[in-house]
Amino acid sequence: MTMQDELILALESPLTEDLELLFQRHTQDMHAETPPESIHMMPRETLVHPDIDFFVLRDGGRPVGMGAIKRIEDGHGEVKSMHVLTEERGRGLARLLVDRMIDSAQARGYARLSLETGTQEMFLPARKLYERAGFVECGPFADYRLDPYSVFMTLDLTKAD
């Protein structure tokens, strides 16, 4: 069995009990260097919504990553709650998660996928990951406003490979 055979990405409820560690770590990271008014993380309970697809990446049944796509409007989705456990990083899991989420957005008929991430050094690997996946910087979208702690990025899915 290869590493890929043990990895499963599926839509799940964000309220699944064994996801507690992922949400704890995600919350800690978001609050580590960002002022509260600049944190745009959705609370776990609000990720349960018909306009949100919540994905869990499992390795041998153990949750190691998560991410969500929130429908903003027809044809436009937003990446939310993207997180891979620190001890699992460096294995290509974040790229796998992003790629599969892009595939899912395309399958749902989205023409654009956007996101907000931080400007701080700790978010540099995430920004580089999104750039490698084809995202480019853009202005604020949806209800976002300019914020010195935010970088906005978007991907035109009509041109994505």
Tab-separated table of C-alpha atoms in Angstrom:
chain	number	residue	atom	x	y	z
A	1	MET	CA	0.000	0.000	0.000
A	2	THR	CA	1.394	3.391	-0.969
A	3	MET	CA	1.070	6.662	0.949
A	4	GLN	CA	-1.640	7.766	-1.504
A	5	ASP	CA	-3.671	4.619	-0.737
A	6	GLU	CA	-3.828	5.553	2.940
A	7	LEU	CA	-4.874	9.156	2.235
A	8	ILE	CA	-8.583	9.857	1.920
A	9	LEU	CA	-10.124	13.273	1.328
A	10	ALA	CA	-13.856	13.383	1.887
A	11	LEU	CA	-16.685	15.742	2.720
A	12	GLU	CA	-17.478	15.444	6.422
A	13	SER	CA	-19.199	17.370	9.160
A	14	PRO	CA	-16.905	19.863	10.905
A	15	LEU	CA	-18.532	18.664	14.147
A	16	THR	CA	-17.037	15.165	13.841
A	17	GLU	CA	-15.499	14.398	17.247
A	18	ASP	CA	-12.016	13.389	16.124
A	19	LEU	CA	-11.432	16.781	14.451
A	20	GLU	CA	-10.919	18.573	17.768
A	21	LEU	CA	-7.099	18.667	17.464
A	22	LEU	CA	-7.262	20.168	13.951
A	23	PHE	CA	-9.592	22.930	15.129
A	24	GLN	CA	-7.530	23.605	18.287
A	25	ARG	CA	-4.325	23.957	16.276
A	26	HIS	CA	-6.018	26.078	13.602
A	27	THR	CA	-7.425	28.423	16.249
A	28	GLN	CA	-4.044	28.694	18.012
A	29	ASP	CA	-2.295	29.536	14.742
A	30	MET	CA	-4.865	32.156	13.760
A	31	HIS	CA	-4.563	33.892	17.149
A	32	ALA	CA	-0.764	33.585	17.447
A	33	GLU	CA	0.234	36.797	15.642
A	34	THR	CA	-3.008	38.359	14.435
A	35	PRO	CA	-5.092	40.940	16.301
A	36	PRO	CA	-8.628	39.663	16.999
A	37	GLU	CA	-10.259	42.222	14.688
A	38	SER	CA	-8.176	40.878	11.779
A	39	ILE	CA	-8.983	37.178	12.276
A	40	HIS	CA	-11.468	35.950	9.669
A	41	MET	CA	-11.659	32.341	10.798
A	42	MET	CA	-15.138	30.852	10.883
A	43	PRO	CA	-16.171	29.181	14.142
A	44	ARG	CA	-16.468	25.414	13.805
A	45	GLU	CA	-20.246	25.417	14.237
A	46	THR	CA	-20.788	27.964	11.438
A	47	LEU	CA	-18.973	25.686	8.989
A	48	VAL	CA	-22.106	23.522	9.090
A	49	HIS	CA	-24.059	25.271	6.347
A	50	PRO	CA	-25.572	24.292	2.980
A	51	ASP	CA	-23.280	26.805	1.221
A	52	ILE	CA	-20.119	25.236	2.704
A	53	ASP	CA	-18.303	22.078	1.640
A	54	PHE	CA	-16.066	20.916	4.492
A	55	PHE	CA	-13.244	18.535	3.599
A	56	VAL	CA	-11.178	16.320	5.888
A	57	LEU	CA	-7.912	14.705	4.806
A	58	ARG	CA	-7.283	11.465	6.662
A	59	ASP	CA	-4.141	9.348	6.746
A	60	GLY	CA	-4.933	5.797	7.778
A	61	GLY	CA	-8.211	7.069	9.247
A	62	ARG	CA	-6.552	9.796	11.330
A	63	PRO	CA	-7.500	13.409	10.479
A	64	VAL	CA	-4.370	15.312	9.391
A	65	GLY	CA	-5.837	18.200	7.402
A	66	MET	CA	-8.994	20.138	6.684
A	67	GLY	CA	-10.342	22.856	4.468
A	68	ALA	CA	-13.638	24.308	3.363
A	69	ILE	CA	-15.112	26.048	0.374
A	70	LYS	CA	-17.794	28.622	1.113
A	71	ARG	CA	-20.103	29.735	-1.676
A	72	ILE	CA	-19.918	33.540	-1.860
A	73	GLU	CA	-22.191	33.953	-4.865
A	74	ASP	CA	-23.003	32.063	-8.040
A	75	GLY	CA	-19.728	30.979	-9.586
A	76	HIS	CA	-17.509	32.267	-6.753
A	77	GLY	CA	-16.232	30.301	-3.757
A	78	GLU	CA	-13.870	31.057	-0.897
A	79	VAL	CA	-11.289	28.769	0.704
A	80	LYS	CA	-11.825	28.722	4.496
A	81	SER	CA	-10.300	26.871	7.487
A	82	MET	CA	-7.375	25.400	5.552
A	83	HIS	CA	-5.064	23.620	7.999
A	84	VAL	CA	-2.641	20.683	8.044
A	85	LEU	CA	-1.224	19.503	11.378
A	86	THR	CA	2.290	20.867	11.908
A	87	GLU	CA	3.810	17.426	12.436
A	88	GLU	CA	2.357	16.265	9.089
A	89	ARG	CA	3.723	19.159	7.033
A	90	GLY	CA	6.449	18.615	4.454
A	91	ARG	CA	4.685	15.585	2.931
A	92	GLY	CA	2.765	17.464	0.234
A	93	LEU	CA	-0.535	17.127	2.090
A	94	ALA	CA	-1.423	20.822	1.905
A	95	ARG	CA	-0.852	20.823	-1.858
A	96	LEU	CA	-2.949	17.681	-2.205
A	97	LEU	CA	-5.736	19.300	-0.186
A	98	VAL	CA	-5.633	22.539	-2.201
A	99	ASP	CA	-5.562	20.672	-5.521
A	100	ARG	CA	-8.522	18.502	-4.579
A	101	MET	CA	-10.470	21.511	-3.292
A	102	ILE	CA	-9.828	23.283	-6.611
A	103	ASP	CA	-11.069	20.173	-8.443
A	104	SER	CA	-14.195	20.159	-6.274
A	105	ALA	CA	-14.851	23.856	-6.916
A	106	GLN	CA	-14.528	23.283	-10.659
A	107	ALA	CA	-16.880	20.283	-10.467
A	108	ARG	CA	-19.412	22.498	-8.676
A	109	GLY	CA	-19.220	24.980	-11.518
A	110	TYR	CA	-17.319	27.760	-9.772
A	111	ALA	CA	-15.543	30.155	-12.139
A	112	ARG	CA	-13.462	31.730	-9.354
A	113	LEU	CA	-12.014	30.612	-6.023
A	114	SER	CA	-10.706	33.279	-3.627
A	115	LEU	CA	-9.161	33.358	-0.175
A	116	GLU	CA	-7.870	35.579	2.606
A	117	THR	CA	-4.681	34.729	4.468
A	118	GLY	CA	-2.268	36.565	6.728
A	119	THR	CA	0.579	38.912	5.895
A	120	GLN	CA	2.782	37.738	8.781
A	121	GLU	CA	5.867	35.574	8.285
A	122	MET	CA	4.084	32.494	9.691
A	123	PHE	CA	1.670	32.647	6.725
A	124	LEU	CA	4.437	32.772	4.096
A	125	PRO	CA	4.335	28.992	3.425
A	126	ALA	CA	0.564	29.225	2.880
A	127	ARG	CA	0.927	32.165	0.500
A	128	LYS	CA	3.625	30.296	-1.455
A	129	LEU	CA	1.418	27.186	-1.586
A	130	TYR	CA	-1.478	29.179	-3.006
A	131	GLU	CA	0.808	30.893	-5.526
A	132	ARG	CA	2.111	27.524	-6.732
A	133	ALA	CA	-1.521	26.417	-7.155
A	134	GLY	CA	-2.139	29.428	-9.421
A	135	PHE	CA	-3.696	31.940	-7.025
A	136	VAL	CA	-2.732	35.581	-7.547
A	137	GLU	CA	-3.099	38.556	-5.231
A	138	CYS	CA	-6.257	40.583	-5.621
A	139	GLY	CA	-8.230	43.213	-3.767
A	140	PRO	CA	-10.734	42.486	-1.002
A	141	PHE	CA	-13.772	40.480	-2.082
A	142	ALA	CA	-17.171	39.700	-0.538
A	143	ASP	CA	-17.442	41.548	2.815
A	144	TYR	CA	-13.678	41.940	3.366
A	145	ARG	CA	-12.002	45.327	3.692
A	146	LEU	CA	-8.366	46.348	3.296
A	147	ASP	CA	-6.444	45.212	6.365
A	148	PRO	CA	-2.675	45.341	7.001
A	149	TYR	CA	-2.886	41.759	8.310
A	150	SER	CA	-4.667	40.346	5.235
A	151	VAL	CA	-3.595	39.193	1.799
A	152	PHE	CA	-6.375	38.434	-0.673
A	153	MET	CA	-5.820	35.938	-3.475
A	154	THR	CA	-7.948	34.539	-6.274
A	155	LEU	CA	-7.840	31.815	-8.889
A	156	ASP	CA	-9.677	32.002	-12.212
A	157	LEU	CA	-10.994	28.451	-12.551
A	158	THR	CA	-11.939	28.979	-16.181
A	159	LYS	CA	-8.202	29.146	-16.953
A	160	ALA	CA	-6.899	26.677	-14.331
A	161	ASP	CA	-5.331	23.443	-15.571
